[in-house]
PDB file of C-alpha atoms in Angstrom:
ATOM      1  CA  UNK Z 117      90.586  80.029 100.463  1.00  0.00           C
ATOM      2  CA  UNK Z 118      92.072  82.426  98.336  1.00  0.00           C
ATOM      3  CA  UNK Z 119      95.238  84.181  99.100  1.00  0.00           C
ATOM      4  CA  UNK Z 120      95.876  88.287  98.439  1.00  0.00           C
ATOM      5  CA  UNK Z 121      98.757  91.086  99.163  1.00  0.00           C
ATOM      6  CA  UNK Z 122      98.734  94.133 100.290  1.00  0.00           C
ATOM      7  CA  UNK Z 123     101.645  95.651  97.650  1.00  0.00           C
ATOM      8  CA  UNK Z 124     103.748  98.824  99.085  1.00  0.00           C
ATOM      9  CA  UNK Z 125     102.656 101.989  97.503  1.00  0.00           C
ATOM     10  CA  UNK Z 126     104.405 104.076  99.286  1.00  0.00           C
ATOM     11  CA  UNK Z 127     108.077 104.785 100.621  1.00  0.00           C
ATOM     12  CA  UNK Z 128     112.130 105.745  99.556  1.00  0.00           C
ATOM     13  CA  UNK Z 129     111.979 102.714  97.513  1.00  0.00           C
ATOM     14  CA  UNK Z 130     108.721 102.375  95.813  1.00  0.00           C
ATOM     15  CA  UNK Z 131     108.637 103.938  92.014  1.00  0.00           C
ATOM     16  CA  UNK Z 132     106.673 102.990  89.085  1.00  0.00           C
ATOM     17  CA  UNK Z 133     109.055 100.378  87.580  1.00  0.00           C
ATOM     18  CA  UNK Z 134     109.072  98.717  91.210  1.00  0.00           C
ATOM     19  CA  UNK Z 135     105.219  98.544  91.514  1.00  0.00           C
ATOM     20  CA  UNK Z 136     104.915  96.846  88.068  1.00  0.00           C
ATOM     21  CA  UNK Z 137     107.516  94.490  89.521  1.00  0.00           C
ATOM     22  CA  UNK Z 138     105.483  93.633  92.189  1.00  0.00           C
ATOM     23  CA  UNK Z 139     102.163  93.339  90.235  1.00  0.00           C
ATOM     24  CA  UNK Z 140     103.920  91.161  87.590  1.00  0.00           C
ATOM     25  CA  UNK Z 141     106.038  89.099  91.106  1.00  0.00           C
ATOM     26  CA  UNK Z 142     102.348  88.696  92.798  1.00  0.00           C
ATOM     27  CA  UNK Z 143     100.355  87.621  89.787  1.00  0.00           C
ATOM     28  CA  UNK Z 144     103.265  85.045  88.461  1.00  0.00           C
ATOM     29  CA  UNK Z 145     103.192  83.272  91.842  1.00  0.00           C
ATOM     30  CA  UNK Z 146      99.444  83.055  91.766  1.00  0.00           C
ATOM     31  CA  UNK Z 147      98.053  85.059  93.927  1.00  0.00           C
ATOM     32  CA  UNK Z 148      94.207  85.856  93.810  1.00  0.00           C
ATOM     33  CA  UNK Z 149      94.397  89.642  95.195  1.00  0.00           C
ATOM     34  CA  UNK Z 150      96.861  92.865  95.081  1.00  0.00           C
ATOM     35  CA  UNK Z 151      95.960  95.375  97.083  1.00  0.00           C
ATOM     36  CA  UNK Z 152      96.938  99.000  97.712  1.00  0.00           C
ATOM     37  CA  UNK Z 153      97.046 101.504 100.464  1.00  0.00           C
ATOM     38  CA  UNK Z 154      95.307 104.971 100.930  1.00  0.00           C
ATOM     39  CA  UNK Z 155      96.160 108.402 101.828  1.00  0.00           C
ATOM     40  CA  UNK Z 156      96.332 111.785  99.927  1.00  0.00           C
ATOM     41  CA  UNK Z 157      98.664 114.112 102.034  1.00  0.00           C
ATOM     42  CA  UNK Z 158     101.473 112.939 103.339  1.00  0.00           C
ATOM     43  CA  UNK Z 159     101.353 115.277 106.581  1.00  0.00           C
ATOM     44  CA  UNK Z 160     103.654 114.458 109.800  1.00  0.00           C
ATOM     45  CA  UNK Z 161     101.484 111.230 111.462  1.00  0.00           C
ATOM     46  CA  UNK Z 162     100.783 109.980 108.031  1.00  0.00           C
ATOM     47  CA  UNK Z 163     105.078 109.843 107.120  1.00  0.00           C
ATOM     48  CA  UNK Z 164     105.715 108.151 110.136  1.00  0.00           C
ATOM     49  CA  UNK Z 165     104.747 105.052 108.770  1.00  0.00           C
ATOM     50  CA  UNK Z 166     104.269 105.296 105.251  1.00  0.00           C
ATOM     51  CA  UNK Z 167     106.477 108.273 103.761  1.00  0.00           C
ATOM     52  CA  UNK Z 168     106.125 110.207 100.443  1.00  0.00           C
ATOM     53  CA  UNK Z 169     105.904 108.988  97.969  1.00  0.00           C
ATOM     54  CA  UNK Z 170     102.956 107.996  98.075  1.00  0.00           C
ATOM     55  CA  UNK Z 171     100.978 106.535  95.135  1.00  0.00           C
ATOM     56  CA  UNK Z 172      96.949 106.809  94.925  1.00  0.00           C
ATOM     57  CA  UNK Z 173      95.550 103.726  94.810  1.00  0.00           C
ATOM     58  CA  UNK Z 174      92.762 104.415  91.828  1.00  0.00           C
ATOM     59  CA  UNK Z 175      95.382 105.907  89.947  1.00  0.00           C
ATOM     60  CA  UNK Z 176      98.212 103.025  90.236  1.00  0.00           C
ATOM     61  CA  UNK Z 177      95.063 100.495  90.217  1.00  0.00           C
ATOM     62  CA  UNK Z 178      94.138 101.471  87.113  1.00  0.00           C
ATOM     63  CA  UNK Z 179      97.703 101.580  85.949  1.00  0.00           C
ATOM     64  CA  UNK Z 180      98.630  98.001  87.101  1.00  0.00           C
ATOM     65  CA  UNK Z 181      95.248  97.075  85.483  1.00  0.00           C
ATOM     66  CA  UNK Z 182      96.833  97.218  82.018  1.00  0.00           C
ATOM     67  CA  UNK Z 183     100.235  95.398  82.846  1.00  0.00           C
ATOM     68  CA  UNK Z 184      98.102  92.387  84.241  1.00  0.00           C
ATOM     69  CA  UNK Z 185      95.206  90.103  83.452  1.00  0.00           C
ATOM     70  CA  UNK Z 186      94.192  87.753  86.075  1.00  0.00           C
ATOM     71  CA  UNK Z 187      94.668  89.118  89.478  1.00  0.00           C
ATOM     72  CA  UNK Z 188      91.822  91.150  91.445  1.00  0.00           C
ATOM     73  CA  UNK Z 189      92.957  94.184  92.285  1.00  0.00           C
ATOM     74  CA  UNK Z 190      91.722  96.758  95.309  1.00  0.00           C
ATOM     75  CA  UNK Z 191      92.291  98.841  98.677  1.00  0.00           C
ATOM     76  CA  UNK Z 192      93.131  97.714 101.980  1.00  0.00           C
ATOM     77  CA  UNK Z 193      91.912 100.242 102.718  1.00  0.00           C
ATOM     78  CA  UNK Z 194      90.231 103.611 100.838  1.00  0.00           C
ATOM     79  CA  UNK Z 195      89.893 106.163 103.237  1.00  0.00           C
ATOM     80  CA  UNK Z 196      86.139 106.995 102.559  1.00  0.00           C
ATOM     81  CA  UNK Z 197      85.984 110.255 103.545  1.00  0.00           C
ATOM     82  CA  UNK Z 198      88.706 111.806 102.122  1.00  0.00           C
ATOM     83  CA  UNK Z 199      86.763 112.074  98.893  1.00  0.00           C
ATOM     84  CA  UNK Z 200      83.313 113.058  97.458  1.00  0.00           C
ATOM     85  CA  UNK Z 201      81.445 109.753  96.815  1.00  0.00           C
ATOM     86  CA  UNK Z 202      80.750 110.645  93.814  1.00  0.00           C
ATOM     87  CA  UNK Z 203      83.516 110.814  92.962  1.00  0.00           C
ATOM     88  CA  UNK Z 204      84.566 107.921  94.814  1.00  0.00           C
ATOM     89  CA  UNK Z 205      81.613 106.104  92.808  1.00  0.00           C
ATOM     90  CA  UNK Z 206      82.911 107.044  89.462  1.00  0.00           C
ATOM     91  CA  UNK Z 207      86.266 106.058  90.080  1.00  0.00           C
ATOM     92  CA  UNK Z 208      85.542 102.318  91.333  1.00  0.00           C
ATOM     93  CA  UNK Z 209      82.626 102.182  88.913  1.00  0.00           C
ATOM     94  CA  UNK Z 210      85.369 103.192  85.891  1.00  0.00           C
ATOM     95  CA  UNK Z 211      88.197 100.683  87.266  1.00  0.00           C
ATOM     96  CA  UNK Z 212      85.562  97.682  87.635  1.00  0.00           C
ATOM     97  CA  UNK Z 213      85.038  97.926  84.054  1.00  0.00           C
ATOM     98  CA  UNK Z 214      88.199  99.065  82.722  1.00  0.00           C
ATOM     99  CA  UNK Z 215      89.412  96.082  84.486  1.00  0.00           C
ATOM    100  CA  UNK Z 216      87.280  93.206  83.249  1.00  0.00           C
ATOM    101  CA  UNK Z 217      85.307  93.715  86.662  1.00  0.00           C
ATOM    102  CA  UNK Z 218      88.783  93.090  88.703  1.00  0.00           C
ATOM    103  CA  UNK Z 219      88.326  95.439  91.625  1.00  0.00           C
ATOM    104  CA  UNK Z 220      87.135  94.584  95.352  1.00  0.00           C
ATOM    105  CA  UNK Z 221      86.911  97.777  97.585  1.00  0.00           C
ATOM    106  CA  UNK Z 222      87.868  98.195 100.779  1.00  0.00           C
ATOM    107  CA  UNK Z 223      87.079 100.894 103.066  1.00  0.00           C
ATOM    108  CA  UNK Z 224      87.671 102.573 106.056  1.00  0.00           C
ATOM    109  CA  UNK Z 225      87.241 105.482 108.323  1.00  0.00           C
ATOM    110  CA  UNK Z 226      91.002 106.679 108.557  1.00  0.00           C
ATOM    111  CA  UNK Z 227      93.224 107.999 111.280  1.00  0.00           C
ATOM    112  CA  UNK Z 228      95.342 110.160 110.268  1.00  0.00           C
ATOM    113  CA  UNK Z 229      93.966 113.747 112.395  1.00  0.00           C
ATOM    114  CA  UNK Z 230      96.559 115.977 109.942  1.00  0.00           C
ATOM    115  CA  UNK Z 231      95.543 114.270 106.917  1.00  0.00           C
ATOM    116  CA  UNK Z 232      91.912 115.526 107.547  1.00  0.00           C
ATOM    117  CA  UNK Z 233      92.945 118.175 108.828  1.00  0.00           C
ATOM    118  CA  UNK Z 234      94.652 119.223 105.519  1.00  0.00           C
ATOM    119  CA  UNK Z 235      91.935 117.856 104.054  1.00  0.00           C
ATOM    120  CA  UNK Z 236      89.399 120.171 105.182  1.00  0.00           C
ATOM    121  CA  UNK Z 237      87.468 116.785 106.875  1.00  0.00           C
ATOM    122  CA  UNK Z 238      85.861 116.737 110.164  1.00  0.00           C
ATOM    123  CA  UNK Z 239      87.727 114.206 112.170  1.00  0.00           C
ATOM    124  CA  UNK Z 240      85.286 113.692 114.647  1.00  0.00           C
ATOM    125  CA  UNK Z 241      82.514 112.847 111.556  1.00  0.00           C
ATOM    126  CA  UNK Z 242      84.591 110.373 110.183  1.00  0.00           C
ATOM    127  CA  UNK Z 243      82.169 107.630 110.966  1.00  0.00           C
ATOM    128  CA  UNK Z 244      78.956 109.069 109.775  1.00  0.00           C
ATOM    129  CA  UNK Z 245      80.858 110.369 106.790  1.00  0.00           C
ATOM    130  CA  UNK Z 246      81.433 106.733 106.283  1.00  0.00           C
ATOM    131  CA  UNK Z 247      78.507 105.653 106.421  1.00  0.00           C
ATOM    132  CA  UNK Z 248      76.771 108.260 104.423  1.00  0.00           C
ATOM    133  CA  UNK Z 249      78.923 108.159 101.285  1.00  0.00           C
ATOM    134  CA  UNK Z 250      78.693 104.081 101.126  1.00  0.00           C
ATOM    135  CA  UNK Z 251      75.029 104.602 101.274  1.00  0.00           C
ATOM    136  CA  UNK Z 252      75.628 107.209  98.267  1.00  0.00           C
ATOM    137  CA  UNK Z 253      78.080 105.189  96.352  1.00  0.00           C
ATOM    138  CA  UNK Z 254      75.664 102.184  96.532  1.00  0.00           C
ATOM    139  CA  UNK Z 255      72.902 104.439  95.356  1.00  0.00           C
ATOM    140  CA  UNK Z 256      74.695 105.575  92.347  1.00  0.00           C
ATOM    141  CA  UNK Z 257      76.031 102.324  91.405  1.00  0.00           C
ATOM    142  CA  UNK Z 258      72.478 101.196  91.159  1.00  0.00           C
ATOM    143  CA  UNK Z 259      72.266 103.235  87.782  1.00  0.00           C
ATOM    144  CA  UNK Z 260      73.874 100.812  85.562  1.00  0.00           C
ATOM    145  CA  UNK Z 261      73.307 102.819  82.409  1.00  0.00           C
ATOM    146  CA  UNK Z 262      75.640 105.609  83.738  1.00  0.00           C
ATOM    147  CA  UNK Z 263      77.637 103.513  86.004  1.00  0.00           C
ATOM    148  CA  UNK Z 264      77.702 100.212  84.353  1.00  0.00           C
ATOM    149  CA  UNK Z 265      76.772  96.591  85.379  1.00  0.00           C
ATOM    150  CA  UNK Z 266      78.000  94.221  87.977  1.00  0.00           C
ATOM    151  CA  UNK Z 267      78.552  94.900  91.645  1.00  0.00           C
ATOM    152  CA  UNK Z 268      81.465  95.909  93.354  1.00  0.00           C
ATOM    153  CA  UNK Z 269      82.453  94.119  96.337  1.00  0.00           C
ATOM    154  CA  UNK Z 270      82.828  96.355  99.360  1.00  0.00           C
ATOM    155  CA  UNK Z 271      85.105  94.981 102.209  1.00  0.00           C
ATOM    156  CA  UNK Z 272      84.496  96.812 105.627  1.00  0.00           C
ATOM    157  CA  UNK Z 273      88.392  97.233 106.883  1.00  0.00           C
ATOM    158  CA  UNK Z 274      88.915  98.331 110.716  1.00  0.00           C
ATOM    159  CA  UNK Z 275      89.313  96.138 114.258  1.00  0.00           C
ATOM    160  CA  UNK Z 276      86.744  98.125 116.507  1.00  0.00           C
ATOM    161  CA  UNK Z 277      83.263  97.347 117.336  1.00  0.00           C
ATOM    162  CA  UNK Z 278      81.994  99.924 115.103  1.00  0.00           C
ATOM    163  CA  UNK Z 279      83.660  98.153 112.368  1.00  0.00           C
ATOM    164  CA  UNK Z 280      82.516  95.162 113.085  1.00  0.00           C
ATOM    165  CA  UNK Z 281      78.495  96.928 112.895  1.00  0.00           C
ATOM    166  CA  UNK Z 282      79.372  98.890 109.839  1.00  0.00           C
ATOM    167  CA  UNK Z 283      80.271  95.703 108.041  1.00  0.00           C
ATOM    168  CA  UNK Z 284      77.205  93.909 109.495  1.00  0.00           C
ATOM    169  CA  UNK Z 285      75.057  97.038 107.972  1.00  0.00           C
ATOM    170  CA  UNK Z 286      77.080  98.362 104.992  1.00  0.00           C
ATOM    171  CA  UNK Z 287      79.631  96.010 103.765  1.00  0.00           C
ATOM    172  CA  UNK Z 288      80.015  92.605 101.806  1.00  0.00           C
ATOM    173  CA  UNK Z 289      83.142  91.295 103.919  1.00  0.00           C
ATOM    174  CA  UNK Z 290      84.710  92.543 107.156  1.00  0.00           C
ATOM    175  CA  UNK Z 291      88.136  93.170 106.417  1.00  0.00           C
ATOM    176  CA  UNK Z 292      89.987  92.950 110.266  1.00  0.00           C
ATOM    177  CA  UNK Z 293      93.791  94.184 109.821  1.00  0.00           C
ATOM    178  CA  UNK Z 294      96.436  92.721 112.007  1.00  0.00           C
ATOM    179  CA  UNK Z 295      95.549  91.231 114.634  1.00  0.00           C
ATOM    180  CA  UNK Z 296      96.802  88.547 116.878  1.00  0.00           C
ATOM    181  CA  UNK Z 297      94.585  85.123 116.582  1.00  0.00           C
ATOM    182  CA  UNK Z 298      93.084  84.852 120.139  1.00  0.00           C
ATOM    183  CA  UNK Z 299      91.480  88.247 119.838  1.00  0.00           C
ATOM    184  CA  UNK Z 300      90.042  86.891 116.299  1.00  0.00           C
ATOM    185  CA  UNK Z 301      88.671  83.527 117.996  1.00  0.00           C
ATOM    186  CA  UNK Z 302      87.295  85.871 120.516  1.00  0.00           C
ATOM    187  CA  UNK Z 303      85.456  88.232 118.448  1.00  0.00           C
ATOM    188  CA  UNK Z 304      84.250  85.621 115.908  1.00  0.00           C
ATOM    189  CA  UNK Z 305      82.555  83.879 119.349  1.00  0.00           C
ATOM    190  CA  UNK Z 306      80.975  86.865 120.289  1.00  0.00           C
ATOM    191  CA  UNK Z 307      79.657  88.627 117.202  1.00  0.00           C
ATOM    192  CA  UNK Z 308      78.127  88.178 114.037  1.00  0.00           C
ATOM    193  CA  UNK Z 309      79.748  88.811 111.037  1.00  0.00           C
ATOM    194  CA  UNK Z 310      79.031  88.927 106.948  1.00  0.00           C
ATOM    195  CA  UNK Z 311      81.958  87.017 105.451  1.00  0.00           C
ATOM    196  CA  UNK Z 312      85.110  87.240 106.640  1.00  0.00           C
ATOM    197  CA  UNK Z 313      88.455  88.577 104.519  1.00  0.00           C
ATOM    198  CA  UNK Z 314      91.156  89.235 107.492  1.00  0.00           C
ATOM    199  CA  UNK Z 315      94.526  91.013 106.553  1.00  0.00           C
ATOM    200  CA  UNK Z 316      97.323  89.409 108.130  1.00  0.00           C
ATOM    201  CA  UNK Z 317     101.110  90.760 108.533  1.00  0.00           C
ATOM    202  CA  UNK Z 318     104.032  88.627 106.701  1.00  0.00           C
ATOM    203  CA  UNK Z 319     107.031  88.581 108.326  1.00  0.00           C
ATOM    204  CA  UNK Z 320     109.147  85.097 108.160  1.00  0.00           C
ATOM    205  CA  UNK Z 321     111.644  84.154 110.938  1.00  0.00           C
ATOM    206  CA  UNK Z 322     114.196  81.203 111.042  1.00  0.00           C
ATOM    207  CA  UNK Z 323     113.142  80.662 114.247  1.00  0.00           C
ATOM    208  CA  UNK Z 324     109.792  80.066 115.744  1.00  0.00           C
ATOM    209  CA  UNK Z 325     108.258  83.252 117.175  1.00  0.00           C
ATOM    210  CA  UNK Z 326     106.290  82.453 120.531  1.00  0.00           C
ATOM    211  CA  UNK Z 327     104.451  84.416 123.210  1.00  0.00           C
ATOM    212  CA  UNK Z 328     100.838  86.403 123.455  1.00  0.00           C
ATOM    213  CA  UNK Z 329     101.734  89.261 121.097  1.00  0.00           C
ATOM    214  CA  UNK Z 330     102.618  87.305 118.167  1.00  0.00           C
ATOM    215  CA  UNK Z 331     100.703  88.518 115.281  1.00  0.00           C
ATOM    216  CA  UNK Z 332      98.805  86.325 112.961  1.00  0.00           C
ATOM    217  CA  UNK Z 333     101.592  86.152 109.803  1.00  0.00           C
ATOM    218  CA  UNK Z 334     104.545  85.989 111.962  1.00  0.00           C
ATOM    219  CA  UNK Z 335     107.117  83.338 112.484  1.00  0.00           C
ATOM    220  CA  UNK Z 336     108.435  80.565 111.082  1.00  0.00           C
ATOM    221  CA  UNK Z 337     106.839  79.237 107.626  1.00  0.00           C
ATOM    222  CA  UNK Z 338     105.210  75.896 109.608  1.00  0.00           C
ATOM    223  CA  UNK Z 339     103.853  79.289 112.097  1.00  0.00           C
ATOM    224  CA  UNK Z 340     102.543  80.892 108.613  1.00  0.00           C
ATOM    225  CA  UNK Z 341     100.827  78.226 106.686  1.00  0.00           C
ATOM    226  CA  UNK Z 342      99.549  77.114 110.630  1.00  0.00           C
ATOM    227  CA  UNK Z 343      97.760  80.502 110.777  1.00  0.00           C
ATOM    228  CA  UNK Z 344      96.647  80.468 107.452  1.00  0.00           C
ATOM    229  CA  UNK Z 345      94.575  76.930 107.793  1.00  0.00           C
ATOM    230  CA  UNK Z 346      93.444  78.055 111.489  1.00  0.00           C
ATOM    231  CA  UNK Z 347      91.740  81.411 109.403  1.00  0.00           C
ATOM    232  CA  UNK Z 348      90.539  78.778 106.909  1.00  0.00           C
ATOM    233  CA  UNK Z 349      89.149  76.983 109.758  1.00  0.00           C
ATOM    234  CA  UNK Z 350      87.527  79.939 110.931  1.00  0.00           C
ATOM    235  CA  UNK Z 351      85.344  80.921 107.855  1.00  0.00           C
ATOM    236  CA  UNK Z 352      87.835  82.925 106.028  1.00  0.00           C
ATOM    237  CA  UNK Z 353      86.840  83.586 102.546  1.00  0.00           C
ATOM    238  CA  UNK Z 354      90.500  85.320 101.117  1.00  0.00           C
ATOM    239  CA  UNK Z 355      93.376  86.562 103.279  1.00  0.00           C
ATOM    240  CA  UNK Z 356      95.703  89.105 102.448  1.00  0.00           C
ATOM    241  CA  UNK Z 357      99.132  88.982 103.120  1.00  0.00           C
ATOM    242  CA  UNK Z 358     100.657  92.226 104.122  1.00  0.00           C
ATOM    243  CA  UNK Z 359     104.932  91.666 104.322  1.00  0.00           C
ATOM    244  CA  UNK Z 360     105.497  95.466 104.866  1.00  0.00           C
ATOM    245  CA  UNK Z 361     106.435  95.287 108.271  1.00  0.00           C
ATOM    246  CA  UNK Z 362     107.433  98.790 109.679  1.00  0.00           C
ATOM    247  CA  UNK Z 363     111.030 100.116 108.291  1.00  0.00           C
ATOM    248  CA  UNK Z 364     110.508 102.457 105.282  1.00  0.00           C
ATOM    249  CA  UNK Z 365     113.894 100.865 103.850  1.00  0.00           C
ATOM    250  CA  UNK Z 366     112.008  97.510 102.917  1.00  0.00           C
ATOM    251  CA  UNK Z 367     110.647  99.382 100.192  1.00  0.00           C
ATOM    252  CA  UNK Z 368     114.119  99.380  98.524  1.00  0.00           C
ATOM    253  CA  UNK Z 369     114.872  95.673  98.999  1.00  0.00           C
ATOM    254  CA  UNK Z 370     111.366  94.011  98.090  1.00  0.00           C
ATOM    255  CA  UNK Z 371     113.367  90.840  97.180  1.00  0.00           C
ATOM    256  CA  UNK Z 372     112.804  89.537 100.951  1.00  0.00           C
ATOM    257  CA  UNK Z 373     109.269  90.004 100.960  1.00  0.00           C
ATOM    258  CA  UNK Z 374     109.151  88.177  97.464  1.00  0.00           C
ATOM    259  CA  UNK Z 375     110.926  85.103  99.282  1.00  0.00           C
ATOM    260  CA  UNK Z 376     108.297  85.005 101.768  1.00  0.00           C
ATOM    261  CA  UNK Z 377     105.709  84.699  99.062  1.00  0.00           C
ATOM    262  CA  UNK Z 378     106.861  82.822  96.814  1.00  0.00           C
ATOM    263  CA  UNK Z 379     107.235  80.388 100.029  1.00  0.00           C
ATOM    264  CA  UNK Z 380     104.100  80.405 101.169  1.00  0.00           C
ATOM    265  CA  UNK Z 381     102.652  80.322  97.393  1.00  0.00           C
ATOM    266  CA  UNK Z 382     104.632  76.971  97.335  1.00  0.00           C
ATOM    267  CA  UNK Z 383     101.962  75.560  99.836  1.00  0.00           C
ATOM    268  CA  UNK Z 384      98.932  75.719  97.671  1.00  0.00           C
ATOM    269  CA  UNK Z 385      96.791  73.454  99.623  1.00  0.00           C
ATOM    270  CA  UNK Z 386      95.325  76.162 100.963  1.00  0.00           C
ATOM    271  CA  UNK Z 387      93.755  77.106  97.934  1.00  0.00           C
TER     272      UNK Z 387
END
């Protein structure tokens, strides 16, 4: 099982010297996976949890391409509609191969009713929007003289039903975001799914962290590495560890989430 992070690109205490920290941190301790965040205008719902500034993923992907080698790099998640998938197509097409065929895509169908709305989206069309511009990007990609060769992995990101059918139709992965393990178990008995790439939260305790809305990721580091095997266990392809955990400060003091990776990097049995 391969192990991934989802690396702050946003907040007071994120800046370009700090991401290339984090690339460099996140390779060094082996990691298989760096993944970025997605949204475009910061409007009111959107700062509430992740405040300006905020860093574009294709931009900073391609960026933090150059200042490292081995690690994959993609979105957890791309907010499909937001852009023309064209020019969504273009963009992953260039970073695959600028890259050395690095990048994994995930995607989504957003939240943020401002953002679209500042975008000039349809909220309520999110979905089919969705839908539609995969089906376009996939299209275009299949011109490899203009787009170039080898396929980019698209990981279907979202914990609803129509998630779960969008991956089953569209997608190369579902990609569920934090999420609590029963309701995993459940949905794993109950539906089928194309392979599975769960995003997790990181957030390590001295102390063990007990009772039925513990998320997946939380606790002790026994809890941690005890989740991680139970999603190996599960089918679980790649996980990706996401140690942002709510207070716009962290971004300032990344040092504790390092910790907490380097820790669980230490247990590479899981590999």
């Amino acid at each position: 099982m391969r192990l991934g992070v989802n690396v702050p690109n946003f907040g007071p205490g994120t800046d370009p010297g700090t991401l290339e920290r984090w690339a460099l941190t996140v390779e060094g301790l082996g990691y298989d996976l760096l993944m970025l965040s997605d949204h475009l205008v910061i409007t009111p719902d959107v700062a509430g949890q992740y405040p300006a500034p905020f860093y574009e993923p294709f931009t900073t992907l391609a960026w933090l391409a150059g200042v490292t080698r081995r690690i994959r790099l993609g979105t957890t998640v791309l907010v499909v509609p937001y852009r023309h998938p064209l020019l969504t197509a273009r963009m992953a097409a260039n970073l695959q191969q600028l890259s050395g065929g690095r990048l994994v895509l995930g995607v989504g169908v957003g939240w943020a009713r401002q953002e679209f709305d500042a975008l000039g989206v349809p909220f309520g069309r999110r979905g089919a929007l969705t839908d539609e511009y995969v089906e376009a990007m996939r299209t275009a990609w299949a011109d490899e003289r203009d787009y170039g060769p080898g396929r980019i992995p698209i990981w279907v990101g979202g914990n609803s039903d129509a998630a779960l059918r969008r991956a089953a139709r569209l997608g190369d992965a579902w990609h569920p975001l934090r999420f609590r393990l029963p309701w995993l178990r459940e949905t794993l008995g109950r539906a089928e799914v194309p392979e599975l790439v769960p995003r997790i939260a990181l957030r390590m305790t001295d102390t063990p962290v007990t009772g039925p809305d513990r998320l997946a990721g939380e606790g002790t580091l026994d809890q941690i590495i005890g989740d991680l095997a139970e999603l190996r266990d599960l089918g679980a392809a790649t996980v990706v560890l996401d140690p942002f955990n709510g207070d716009p400060a962290e971004t300032a003091h990344p040092e504790t989430a390092w910790h907490a990776l380097a820790a669980v990097a230490a247990r590479r049995e899981l590999r």
